[in-house]
Amino acid sequence: MTQPVNSPQFKENARKALDDAYLQKALARSEKGFIERRKAAVEKLPEYDALRDNARDLKDHILAHLDLYLEAYERNVIATGGHVHWAATAEEANEIIFGICQRLNAKAVAKGKSMISEETGLNSYLEARGIRPIETDLGEYIIQLRGETPSHLIAPALHVTKEQIEADFRRAHTELPPERNLDEPTSLLAEARAMLRDKFLNVEVGITGANFLIAETGSSVIVTNEGNGDLTQTLAKAHIVISSIEKVVPTREDAVTFLRLLARTASGTDLSVYTTFSTGARRDGDPDGPLEYHVVLLDNGRSNMLGGKFQEMLRCIRCGACMNHCPVFHAVGGHAYGWVYPGPMGAVLTPSLVGVEQGGQLPNASTFCGRCEEVCPVRIPLPKLMRNWREREFERHLQPAFARYGLGIWAAFAKRPALYRRATSLAMKFLRLFGGKGRLRALPLASGWTRHRDFPSPQGETFQSLWKKRSGPR
Amino acid sequence: MKSREAIFANIRKSLRVSSDDRLRHETVTARIQKHPRGIIPARGQKPDRERLELFRQMVESAKASIAILETKDDVPTAVAAYLRSKNLPQSIRHGDDARLSLIPWAKERALEVTKGASDGAQLASVSYSFGAVAESGTLVMVSGADNPTTLNFLPDHHLVVVDERDIAGDYESVWDRIRLSFGANKMPRAVNWITGPSRSGDIEQTHLLGAHGPRSLHVLVVRNS
């Protein structure tokens, strides 16, 4: 694992995030937009839910035949003159890419957005060996200037405000006149465009990710709104695709099923601006395009997830909808999760890929409200999978003693219904004594809760006593 | 090669399958050969006239502009008018596509026409689209000398001609045409689906046009080609 893992510090990270005024401002702004845009796009497509069922079944079919679809994909990449490299680990993927760059004497590489390259820590690997990676997606470019990692799958700079971007640009683009006006977001965009244009035209190697790999044709597919991925791969001498093994789909028609879901769910548009299908290198007579085409396929623990309790997570198409709808993500942002993948999908995937010892905190960061599962385009039962991790964490005694004792005490009551009922109604009366009809601002032993929000004072009776009254004695 | 074998061995171990299970091979081969269609939204399934109207609406909602022309001979005037409306020099670049060479560019005397790929110095390019999809207002471009890929991305303004009869309701119909033109499991080096001009939402989630690709996209539909 090359990208350092900071997930065991989730609680500490979350605390810092809640106190970060810039971050809270950025998060508050993003929440509404994503949710409303997705809703509007979905409402315009009556077939949306049927497509989700199809996509779920199709992914299950692919995963059950993953070895064979990968073999077919590899055959077809080779048939079109491309090269396929297999990487069992992150380190190996980095070595392969470095090897290609070295052979081509690359001093700098342009990069389209790729979460797999974040997973392998490719940028720092190349930098340490004298090759300069240049991120070209605007959001990735911004966070690269800031020395940060993405905080969201499709909006990597979600946590950054306009004022911060302006300050970063002034610090980084020292060749431009300092008195220039950057008040408007359009001037920031224009400046990034101008700075990067020259880079696109002068790098030897372009690296992109892949949203899908098509077995039928040996094509890789990328989806962008900016066109940066296309300039990255079209203008360089070599195009390197870095992807993971579960991205393969059988046919072009199957890719379409996922594409109809991806942009709608991710950003609320029918389709992203650019959907590009790349098959091999420049052909005879082609006036442009890369001279070499390489695909690096990363496993990094995914093959272990097949056939087990977490296989459903491999259906993920990285749209980001689960985090866009997650109350925990909205409160703490993506960096608190401490590794590459944030939000509910990260809470399930991180322990799968880095181990429950390091990622086991994350599945606990959920209220189990279920919104993530409701919006997932491939219907991943995220709360169920998080529960699986919690059980595993409990079985392996990985929780802090405090949590284990707490659960033990709760279990002692829960197993004795009469005692449980008496205790809860007593606790309710006690809480109401202090909170009245309003909200409690502080609670003994629960400052972790009340520090950032009030605790509602219980109103009326317990659920069980209400239920009993409603349905009469049994 | 060691990792390749290890990855395949581990996939098969986890799935509890063997590499020589005939039924699994047949299932996979059949799906690839038959490439069954998934669910196709009713939205794009419209008769000719209405399909063109849907395409127009979707192109505009993707923030591109569109002009509907009766014949190819109307293209030069429409291109010149567009360049004037954007205060651009009367100059375009296009590839070797015979359909573009047959356009009577000379009708617009001031219009300078150059041929070839883009090196980033051109402000406006003209491409001929392989097809289009009404469902989402998407243009389907294929790479090659006829319509070099760089013309789709480097100039500030991209003008794309598309024949009305090539506007399909759905993406699947365009895949079928690609199979007819290039072979059963073949693809051109690049197929670019383009839906509107380049944009970014990375600065505080506000959508701004003109990120790295063209700042504007203008579609010219030719009704009788």
XYZ file of C-alpha atoms in Angstrom:
699
model
C 0.000 0.000 0.000
C 1.736 3.133 -1.141
C -0.731 5.878 -0.238
C -0.328 6.335 3.534
C -3.364 5.386 5.613
C -4.597 7.829 8.218
C -7.946 6.144 8.869
C -7.282 4.953 12.430
C -7.264 8.652 13.382
C -10.794 9.100 12.055
C -12.153 10.518 15.314
C -9.361 13.041 15.644
C -9.667 13.920 11.938
C -13.418 14.407 12.300
C -12.955 16.668 15.310
C -10.536 18.866 13.372
C -12.882 18.920 10.381
C -15.787 20.100 12.499
C -13.683 22.988 13.792
C -12.423 23.987 10.331
C -14.467 27.018 9.333
C -13.301 27.003 5.686
C -14.195 23.344 5.316
C -17.593 23.779 6.928
C -18.363 26.635 4.532
C -17.323 24.525 1.529
C -19.317 21.499 2.669
C -22.468 23.489 3.352
C -22.372 24.852 -0.190
C -21.876 21.543 -1.942
C -24.538 19.504 -0.198
C -27.663 20.997 -1.716
C -26.363 21.268 -5.269
C -25.448 17.623 -5.679
C -28.680 16.324 -4.189
C -30.981 18.611 -6.153
C -29.213 18.127 -9.466
C -29.312 14.352 -9.194
C -32.973 14.392 -8.257
C -33.910 16.557 -11.232
C -31.968 14.372 -13.687
C -33.447 11.156 -12.325
C -36.985 12.502 -12.481
C -36.551 13.179 -16.184
C -35.753 9.529 -16.901
C -38.651 7.170 -16.124
C -36.441 4.142 -16.826
C -33.890 5.119 -14.177
C -34.796 2.486 -11.589
C -35.081 -0.279 -14.179
C -31.618 0.708 -15.407
C -30.291 0.400 -11.860
C -31.653 -3.138 -11.558
C -30.065 -3.977 -14.894
C -26.758 -2.460 -13.884
C -26.713 -4.367 -10.596
C -27.431 -7.700 -12.323
C -24.914 -6.967 -15.044
C -22.166 -6.197 -12.510
C -22.941 -9.419 -10.646
C -22.678 -11.325 -13.931
C -19.351 -9.651 -14.739
C -17.875 -10.341 -11.310
C -18.910 -14.006 -11.538
C -17.036 -14.243 -14.861
C -14.314 -11.704 -14.147
C -11.391 -13.931 -15.139
C -12.869 -14.643 -18.567
C -13.878 -11.065 -19.351
C -10.388 -9.910 -18.379
C -8.847 -12.498 -20.701
C -11.080 -11.379 -23.569
C -10.255 -7.738 -22.838
C -6.522 -8.446 -22.790
C -6.708 -10.349 -26.102
C -8.438 -7.448 -27.800
C -6.069 -4.789 -26.441
C -3.141 -6.811 -27.790
C -4.921 -7.338 -31.131
C -5.089 -3.546 -31.606
C -1.400 -3.101 -30.832
C -1.772 -2.093 -27.198
C 0.091 -3.442 -24.179
C -1.455 -4.867 -21.018
C 0.516 -4.878 -17.755
C -0.740 -6.695 -14.658
C -0.005 -5.298 -11.226
C -0.847 -7.327 -8.138
C 0.135 -4.456 -5.842
C 0.237 -0.655 -5.869
C 4.027 -0.693 -5.797
C 4.115 -2.878 -8.882
C 1.772 -0.562 -10.801
C 4.026 2.384 -9.979
C 7.136 0.474 -11.085
C 5.554 -0.417 -14.435
C 4.544 3.180 -15.127
C 7.918 4.516 -14.059
C 9.562 1.974 -16.384
C 7.591 3.232 -19.384
C 8.326 6.877 -18.517
C 12.029 6.109 -18.135
C 12.225 4.337 -21.490
C 10.643 7.382 -23.148
C 12.929 9.792 -21.271
C 9.923 11.543 -19.833
C 10.695 14.486 -17.576
C 7.055 15.282 -16.966
C 3.757 13.471 -17.404
C 0.283 14.924 -17.856
C -2.394 13.222 -15.800
C -6.110 12.943 -16.227
C -8.068 12.284 -13.067
C -7.514 8.791 -11.667
C -8.467 7.499 -8.236
C -6.438 4.339 -8.878
C -3.326 6.493 -9.206
C -4.262 8.058 -5.863
C -4.534 4.562 -4.441
C -1.020 3.678 -5.622
C 0.425 7.043 -4.630
C 1.749 7.382 -8.177
C 2.494 11.111 -8.017
C 4.875 10.940 -5.087
C 6.444 7.781 -6.528
C 7.246 9.530 -9.825
C 8.325 12.749 -8.143
C 10.804 10.887 -5.949
C 12.353 9.534 -9.160
C 12.685 12.854 -10.925
C 9.528 12.805 -13.055
C 7.064 15.642 -12.611
C 3.405 14.619 -12.636
C 1.068 17.403 -13.762
C -2.563 17.010 -12.783
C -4.815 18.484 -15.481
C -8.329 18.141 -14.090
C -8.987 21.587 -12.587
C -9.906 20.197 -9.178
C -6.878 17.897 -9.127
C -4.646 20.751 -10.311
C -5.839 22.903 -7.411
C -5.201 20.268 -4.779
C -1.843 19.381 -6.297
C -0.817 23.034 -5.857
C -1.973 22.775 -2.249
C -0.134 19.510 -1.626
C -3.391 17.772 -0.744
C -5.284 14.660 -1.802
C -8.818 14.623 -3.284
C -11.633 14.874 -0.749
C -14.358 13.577 -3.086
C -14.475 11.077 -5.959
C -15.672 13.462 -8.656
C -15.089 16.845 -7.003
C -11.563 16.530 -5.627
C -11.382 20.169 -4.542
C -14.800 20.192 -2.912
C -13.219 21.331 0.347
C -11.522 24.405 -1.116
C -13.100 27.859 -1.346
C -12.700 30.325 -4.213
C -10.596 32.634 -2.050
C -8.212 29.800 -1.226
C -7.867 28.920 -4.928
C -7.040 32.541 -5.725
C -4.325 32.550 -3.061
C -2.916 29.248 -4.389
C -2.796 30.551 -7.958
C -1.030 33.748 -6.899
C 1.509 31.700 -4.975
C 2.119 29.184 -7.793
C 1.874 31.281 -10.972
C 4.594 33.779 -10.117
C 5.336 34.439 -13.799
C 1.992 36.261 -14.131
C 1.512 39.923 -13.142
C 0.705 40.106 -9.418
C -1.856 42.899 -9.912
C -4.100 40.737 -12.146
C -7.742 40.455 -11.147
C -8.873 36.996 -10.042
C -12.121 37.945 -8.338
C -14.318 35.956 -10.680
C -14.258 32.130 -10.906
C -14.083 32.554 -14.715
C -10.699 34.295 -14.432
C -9.404 31.447 -12.268
C -10.570 28.929 -14.861
C -9.021 30.918 -17.720
C -5.719 31.122 -15.867
C -5.604 27.359 -15.240
C -6.477 26.716 -18.882
C -3.650 28.913 -20.102
C -1.109 27.467 -17.661
C -1.928 23.875 -18.590
C -2.286 24.283 -22.364
C 1.446 24.544 -22.778
C 2.004 21.454 -20.606
C -0.358 19.313 -22.671
C 1.584 20.128 -25.811
C 4.984 19.333 -24.335
C 4.816 16.134 -22.300
C 5.973 12.718 -23.481
C 3.513 10.660 -21.483
C -0.176 11.085 -20.698
C -1.744 9.038 -17.918
C -5.488 8.644 -17.496
C -7.737 6.400 -15.470
C -10.632 4.443 -16.937
C -14.281 4.436 -15.987
C -14.808 1.224 -17.936
C -12.825 -1.291 -19.976
C -14.671 -3.014 -22.806
C -13.837 -6.703 -23.298
C -15.477 -6.893 -26.751
C -13.138 -4.323 -28.315
C -10.228 -3.831 -25.899
C -11.248 -0.185 -25.400
C -10.827 1.983 -22.319
C -13.463 4.599 -21.538
C -13.029 7.912 -19.759
C -15.671 10.425 -18.846
C -14.817 14.097 -18.275
C -16.460 17.504 -18.517
C -13.289 19.489 -19.076
C -11.653 17.660 -21.960
C -8.425 17.412 -19.971
C -8.338 13.621 -20.194
C -8.619 13.837 -23.968
C -5.822 16.368 -24.346
C -3.719 14.266 -21.958
C -4.075 11.115 -24.005
C -4.204 12.582 -27.524
C -1.164 14.861 -27.422
C 1.380 12.672 -25.599
C 3.664 10.142 -27.287
C 2.395 7.394 -25.022
C -0.979 6.985 -23.372
C -0.937 4.954 -20.172
C -4.276 3.869 -18.727
C -4.196 2.924 -15.060
C -7.240 1.005 -13.963
C -8.407 -1.748 -11.653
C -9.552 -5.217 -12.642
C -13.245 -4.816 -11.765
C -13.767 -2.028 -14.327
C -14.181 -4.441 -17.236
C -17.601 -4.701 -18.940
C -18.517 -7.194 -21.676
C -19.666 -5.018 -24.580
C -20.241 -1.483 -25.852
C -23.961 -1.910 -25.123
C -23.132 -2.830 -21.529
C -20.938 0.261 -21.194
C -23.965 2.292 -22.315
C -26.104 0.879 -19.494
C -23.614 2.226 -16.953
C -23.071 5.484 -18.811
C -26.812 6.216 -18.700
C -26.569 5.999 -14.909
C -23.155 7.478 -14.163
C -23.460 11.180 -14.987
C -27.072 11.442 -13.844
C -26.217 10.015 -10.464
C -22.874 11.769 -10.120
C -23.569 15.306 -11.270
C -27.170 15.411 -12.429
C -26.481 15.671 -16.156
C -27.735 13.219 -18.767
C -24.195 12.592 -19.925
C -20.812 14.138 -19.203
C -19.494 16.446 -21.921
C -16.829 14.026 -23.140
C -17.152 10.257 -23.159
C -14.119 8.837 -24.913
C -13.536 5.281 -26.103
C -9.827 4.650 -26.759
C -8.633 1.576 -28.604
C -4.899 1.131 -29.137
C -2.333 3.570 -30.453
C -2.224 5.792 -33.544
C -3.102 3.876 -36.706
C -1.668 4.107 -40.207
C -2.713 7.409 -41.695
C -3.774 8.929 -38.345
C -2.516 12.524 -38.070
C -2.788 12.539 -34.265
C -3.082 10.327 -31.207
C -0.498 8.566 -29.024
C 2.184 6.350 -30.582
C 1.988 3.840 -27.727
C -0.983 2.601 -25.735
C -0.523 0.840 -22.386
C -2.985 -0.420 -19.820
C -1.866 -1.115 -16.256
C -4.409 -3.303 -14.466
C -4.288 -3.195 -10.694
C -5.622 -5.853 -8.336
C -4.393 -4.570 -4.940
C -6.700 -6.788 -2.903
C -9.776 -6.797 -5.115
C -9.521 -10.448 -6.148
C -9.733 -11.331 -2.439
C -13.112 -9.581 -2.209
C -14.704 -11.822 -4.843
C -16.964 -14.600 -3.630
C -17.024 -13.159 -0.110
C -19.074 -10.873 2.112
C -17.830 -7.732 0.374
C -18.078 -8.708 -3.296
C -21.031 -6.336 -3.784
C -18.684 -3.414 -3.166
C -16.919 -4.271 -6.431
C -20.065 -3.181 -8.305
C -19.162 0.450 -7.504
C -18.815 2.766 -10.522
C -17.359 5.681 -8.475
C -20.164 8.189 -9.013
C -19.903 9.727 -5.547
C -23.673 9.779 -4.915
C -23.312 7.898 -1.602
C -21.093 10.619 -0.156
C -23.223 13.391 -1.680
C -26.145 12.068 0.337
C -24.289 11.123 3.525
C -24.893 13.199 6.677
C -21.530 12.105 8.093
C -19.654 13.121 4.939
C -21.473 16.475 4.954
C -20.298 17.071 8.495
C -16.637 16.063 8.222
C -15.736 16.047 4.495
C -13.598 13.517 2.688
C -10.168 13.944 4.245
C -11.317 12.780 7.674
C -11.675 9.260 6.254
C -7.924 9.173 6.083
C -7.339 7.306 2.837
C -8.231 7.517 -0.842
C -11.938 6.683 -0.778
C -14.276 8.747 1.416
C -17.920 8.517 2.417
C -19.953 5.324 2.671
C -18.214 3.597 -0.260
C -14.874 4.413 1.335
C -16.058 3.130 4.692
C -16.642 -0.268 3.083
C -13.798 -0.335 0.564
C -10.987 0.993 2.756
C -11.014 -1.862 5.294
C -11.259 -4.304 2.353
C -8.146 -2.901 0.723
C -5.995 -1.799 3.676
C -7.292 -4.204 6.345
C -9.810 -3.893 9.141
C -7.023 -3.084 11.628
C -6.390 0.201 9.802
C -9.783 0.919 8.236
C -12.095 -0.538 10.889
C -12.971 2.862 12.354
C -14.691 3.999 9.171
C -17.740 1.681 9.102
C -18.546 3.023 12.559
C -18.902 6.511 11.136
C -22.433 5.937 9.946
C -25.883 6.624 11.334
C -27.225 3.808 9.120
C -29.779 6.240 7.738
C -29.681 4.320 4.467
C -29.604 7.240 2.026
C -26.426 5.894 0.412
C -28.103 2.640 -0.523
C -31.180 4.507 -1.742
C -29.196 6.518 -4.278
C -26.574 3.955 -5.321
C -26.893 3.385 -9.093
C -25.775 -0.236 -8.780
C -27.717 -0.849 -5.558
C -24.817 -1.676 -3.257
C -26.259 -2.434 0.199
C -23.744 -0.111 1.881
C -25.277 -0.159 5.393
C -25.297 -3.969 5.356
C -21.661 -4.069 4.298
C -20.698 -1.558 6.982
C -22.505 -3.727 9.515
C -20.465 -6.701 8.307
C -17.307 -4.754 9.095
C -18.569 -3.752 12.525
C -19.216 -7.381 13.333
C -15.776 -8.348 12.135
C -14.197 -5.574 14.157
C -16.095 -6.756 17.247
C -15.151 -10.397 16.681
C -11.503 -9.471 16.400
C -11.599 -7.322 19.548
C -10.412 -4.302 17.610
C -12.715 -1.782 19.250
C -11.614 0.322 22.179
C -12.472 -1.157 25.589
C -14.921 1.681 26.252
C -17.049 0.720 23.231
C -16.968 -2.971 24.097
C -18.050 -2.335 27.704
C -20.768 0.015 26.516
C -22.119 -2.599 24.155
C -21.873 -5.204 26.929
C -23.926 -3.063 29.301
C -26.504 -2.329 26.616
C -26.728 -6.057 25.764
C -27.271 -6.933 29.414
C -30.377 -4.706 29.416
C -31.563 -5.624 25.943
C -31.649 -9.308 26.808
C -34.000 -8.573 29.749
C -37.029 -6.813 28.200
C -38.760 -5.923 31.464
C -35.635 -4.377 32.874
C -34.925 -2.612 29.551
C -38.401 -1.046 29.491
C -38.122 0.148 33.050
C -34.661 1.565 32.506
C -35.557 3.445 29.315
C -38.686 5.046 30.726
C -36.718 6.084 33.796
C -33.971 7.554 31.622
C -36.568 9.454 29.613
C -38.099 11.018 32.692
C -34.668 11.937 33.905
C -33.731 13.586 30.607
C -37.013 15.484 30.440
C -36.399 16.831 33.923
C -33.337 18.611 32.555
C -34.389 19.349 29.007
C -38.071 20.124 29.436
C -39.727 20.411 26.047
C -36.590 21.733 24.362
C -33.123 20.426 23.689
C -30.253 19.456 25.922
C -27.037 21.369 25.339
C -24.861 19.148 27.523
C -25.135 15.602 28.802
C -22.914 13.751 31.212
C -20.848 11.052 29.420
C -22.152 12.213 26.020
C -20.131 15.347 25.348
C -18.975 13.711 22.105
C -22.523 14.165 20.898
C -23.473 17.477 22.476
C -20.271 19.282 21.562
C -21.461 19.779 17.973
C -25.237 19.423 18.280
C -28.007 19.479 20.863
C -29.638 16.333 22.124
C -33.413 16.466 21.718
C -35.194 16.074 24.994
C -37.499 13.028 24.802
C -41.161 13.876 24.307
C -44.072 11.694 25.345
C -43.480 8.032 26.061
C -41.213 5.285 24.839
C -41.953 3.636 21.509
C -42.777 0.373 23.215
C -45.328 1.844 25.585
C -46.951 3.779 22.730
C -47.095 0.621 20.663
C -48.609 -1.272 23.515
C -51.371 1.317 23.918
C -52.081 1.324 20.206
C -52.390 -2.367 19.663
C -53.809 -3.266 23.054
C -52.539 -6.060 25.241
C -51.291 -9.142 23.398
C 3.973 -12.291 -16.114
C 4.171 -13.604 -12.553
C 1.589 -11.120 -11.340
C -0.743 -11.888 -14.207
C -0.839 -15.564 -13.257
C -1.181 -14.724 -9.571
C -4.120 -12.385 -10.193
C -5.983 -14.908 -12.353
C -5.291 -17.711 -9.879
C -6.602 -15.596 -7.041
C -9.742 -14.536 -8.922
C -10.535 -18.180 -9.674
C -9.775 -19.262 -6.140
C -12.054 -16.586 -4.669
C -14.851 -17.377 -7.137
C -14.264 -21.108 -6.643
C -14.163 -21.738 -10.401
C -11.728 -23.455 -12.727
C -10.286 -22.041 -15.931
C -11.693 -24.838 -18.121
C -15.387 -24.664 -17.203
C -16.978 -24.852 -20.678
C -20.303 -23.368 -19.684
C -18.654 -20.234 -18.288
C -16.631 -19.795 -21.487
C -19.754 -20.184 -23.618
C -21.695 -17.670 -21.532
C -18.973 -15.058 -21.927
C -18.400 -15.666 -25.638
C -22.127 -15.507 -26.332
C -22.581 -12.219 -24.509
C -19.700 -10.627 -26.394
C -20.853 -11.957 -29.778
C -24.529 -11.127 -29.327
C -23.945 -7.874 -27.402
C -27.560 -7.704 -26.204
C -29.016 -4.237 -25.698
C -29.953 -3.078 -22.219
C -32.898 -0.849 -21.402
C -33.286 1.892 -23.973
C -35.136 4.970 -22.699
C -38.335 5.777 -24.589
C -37.225 9.411 -24.776
C -35.197 9.048 -27.963
C -37.501 6.625 -29.785
C -39.307 9.105 -32.011
C -40.179 9.439 -35.694
C -37.752 11.467 -37.862
C -39.158 14.971 -37.491
C -39.659 14.737 -33.743
C -36.261 13.127 -33.295
C -34.592 16.122 -34.907
C -36.567 18.417 -32.615
C -35.492 16.398 -29.542
C -31.887 16.514 -30.725
C -32.115 20.294 -31.082
C -33.520 20.657 -27.570
C -30.920 18.385 -26.012
C -28.018 20.097 -27.814
C -29.226 23.450 -26.506
C -29.753 22.171 -22.987
C -26.113 20.992 -23.066
C -25.234 24.675 -23.738
C -24.195 24.176 -27.352
C -25.805 26.082 -30.229
C -27.401 24.557 -33.306
C -28.474 25.573 -36.808
C -30.619 23.429 -39.081
C -29.702 23.786 -42.768
C -31.501 22.490 -45.844
C -28.435 21.419 -47.832
C -24.662 21.176 -47.570
C -24.389 24.265 -49.756
C -25.712 26.316 -46.857
C -22.780 25.338 -44.620
C -20.241 28.032 -45.680
C -22.681 30.899 -45.047
C -23.691 29.420 -41.691
C -20.030 28.999 -40.678
C -19.148 32.551 -41.736
C -22.161 33.914 -39.850
C -21.145 32.028 -36.716
C -17.558 33.325 -36.859
C -18.851 36.899 -37.295
C -21.253 36.541 -34.379
C -18.326 35.544 -32.135
C -16.019 38.253 -33.481
C -13.635 35.622 -34.797
C -11.370 35.874 -37.837
C -12.841 34.223 -40.959
C -10.652 31.143 -40.699
C -11.342 27.462 -40.112
C -9.438 24.210 -40.212
C -10.788 20.777 -41.149
C -9.584 17.268 -41.984
C -9.580 15.164 -45.154
C -13.259 14.121 -44.985
C -14.577 14.053 -48.577
C -17.899 15.407 -47.382
C -16.115 18.516 -46.107
C -14.056 18.883 -49.270
C -17.271 18.899 -51.314
C -18.683 21.841 -49.410
C -18.527 24.974 -51.612
C -16.398 26.994 -49.188
C -15.491 29.440 -51.981
C -19.000 30.876 -51.662
C -17.665 32.801 -48.684
C -14.814 34.704 -50.246
C -13.358 35.986 -46.989
C -13.279 32.533 -45.407
C -9.818 31.010 -45.133
C -9.895 27.189 -45.082
C -6.865 25.145 -44.024
C -6.590 21.368 -43.755
C -5.051 19.037 -41.213
C -4.860 18.291 -37.498
C -4.645 21.050 -34.900
C -1.436 22.136 -33.177
C -3.300 24.445 -30.842
C -2.918 27.576 -32.981
C -6.413 27.510 -34.557
C -9.382 29.347 -33.112
C -12.082 27.454 -35.007
C -12.356 23.971 -36.491
C -14.996 22.174 -38.533
C -15.583 18.412 -38.231
C -18.033 16.034 -39.851
C -19.745 13.853 -37.315
C -20.050 10.084 -37.789
C -23.392 10.166 -36.057
C -25.407 11.706 -33.262
C -27.789 10.674 -30.508
C -31.040 12.535 -29.918
C -31.546 11.040 -26.442
C -28.871 13.339 -24.990
C -27.886 15.702 -27.833
C -24.587 13.890 -28.272
C -22.256 13.971 -31.283
C -20.316 10.799 -32.103
C -16.910 11.564 -33.648
C -14.443 8.992 -34.939
C -10.683 9.549 -35.180
C -8.574 9.463 -38.323
C -7.265 11.754 -41.037
C -10.825 12.601 -42.115
C -11.598 14.256 -38.805
C -8.489 14.479 -36.614
C -9.185 14.165 -32.890
C -7.178 17.295 -32.045
C -9.760 19.369 -33.973
C -12.334 18.260 -31.391
C -10.344 19.557 -28.442
C -7.726 22.224 -29.151
C -9.549 25.073 -30.962
C -11.664 27.484 -28.917
C -14.658 26.942 -31.168
C -15.696 23.593 -32.553
C -18.227 23.515 -35.400
C -19.638 20.116 -36.245
C -21.658 19.163 -39.320
C -24.021 16.238 -38.974
C -26.395 14.733 -41.521
C -29.960 14.504 -40.266
C -30.178 10.865 -41.341
C -27.236 10.050 -39.044
C -29.037 11.294 -35.949
C -30.173 8.168 -34.111
C -32.514 7.963 -31.160
C -30.052 6.031 -28.987
C -26.352 5.160 -28.601
C -26.962 1.509 -29.472
C -27.979 2.357 -33.036
C -24.712 4.227 -33.511
C -22.746 1.208 -32.207
C -24.451 -0.883 -34.858
C -23.336 1.562 -37.547
C -19.794 1.519 -36.148
C -19.841 -2.286 -36.412
C -20.953 -2.026 -40.029
C -18.228 0.474 -40.904
C -15.300 -0.895 -38.896
C -15.992 -4.609 -38.329
C -17.743 -6.736 -35.699
C -15.503 -6.162 -32.678
C -13.492 -3.284 -34.097
C -13.275 0.337 -33.103
C -11.545 3.372 -34.558
C -8.637 4.487 -32.356
C -10.844 7.041 -30.667
C -14.589 7.443 -30.516
C -15.510 10.754 -28.924
C -18.999 11.351 -27.672
C -19.374 15.096 -27.301
C -22.292 16.653 -25.444
C -21.906 20.413 -25.275
C -18.802 22.592 -24.829
C -16.058 21.914 -22.273
C -16.865 22.932 -18.700
C -15.778 22.560 -15.112
C -17.599 22.568 -11.799
C -14.456 22.384 -9.714
C -14.564 25.942 -8.371
C -17.232 25.874 -5.681
C -19.470 23.634 -7.808
C -20.419 26.459 -10.174
C -20.512 25.268 -13.772
C -18.238 27.357 -15.964
C -17.812 26.847 -19.689
C -14.450 26.597 -21.443
C -12.250 24.442 -19.237
C -9.622 22.696 -21.395
C -11.596 21.877 -24.519
C -13.603 24.211 -26.782
C -15.318 27.141 -25.097
C -18.223 26.771 -27.469
C -19.719 24.075 -29.672
C -21.877 24.838 -32.700
C -23.806 22.055 -34.441
C -24.882 22.316 -38.101
C -27.513 19.782 -39.089
C -27.835 19.162 -42.833
C -31.335 17.957 -43.698
C -30.776 16.800 -47.301
C -27.362 15.282 -47.783
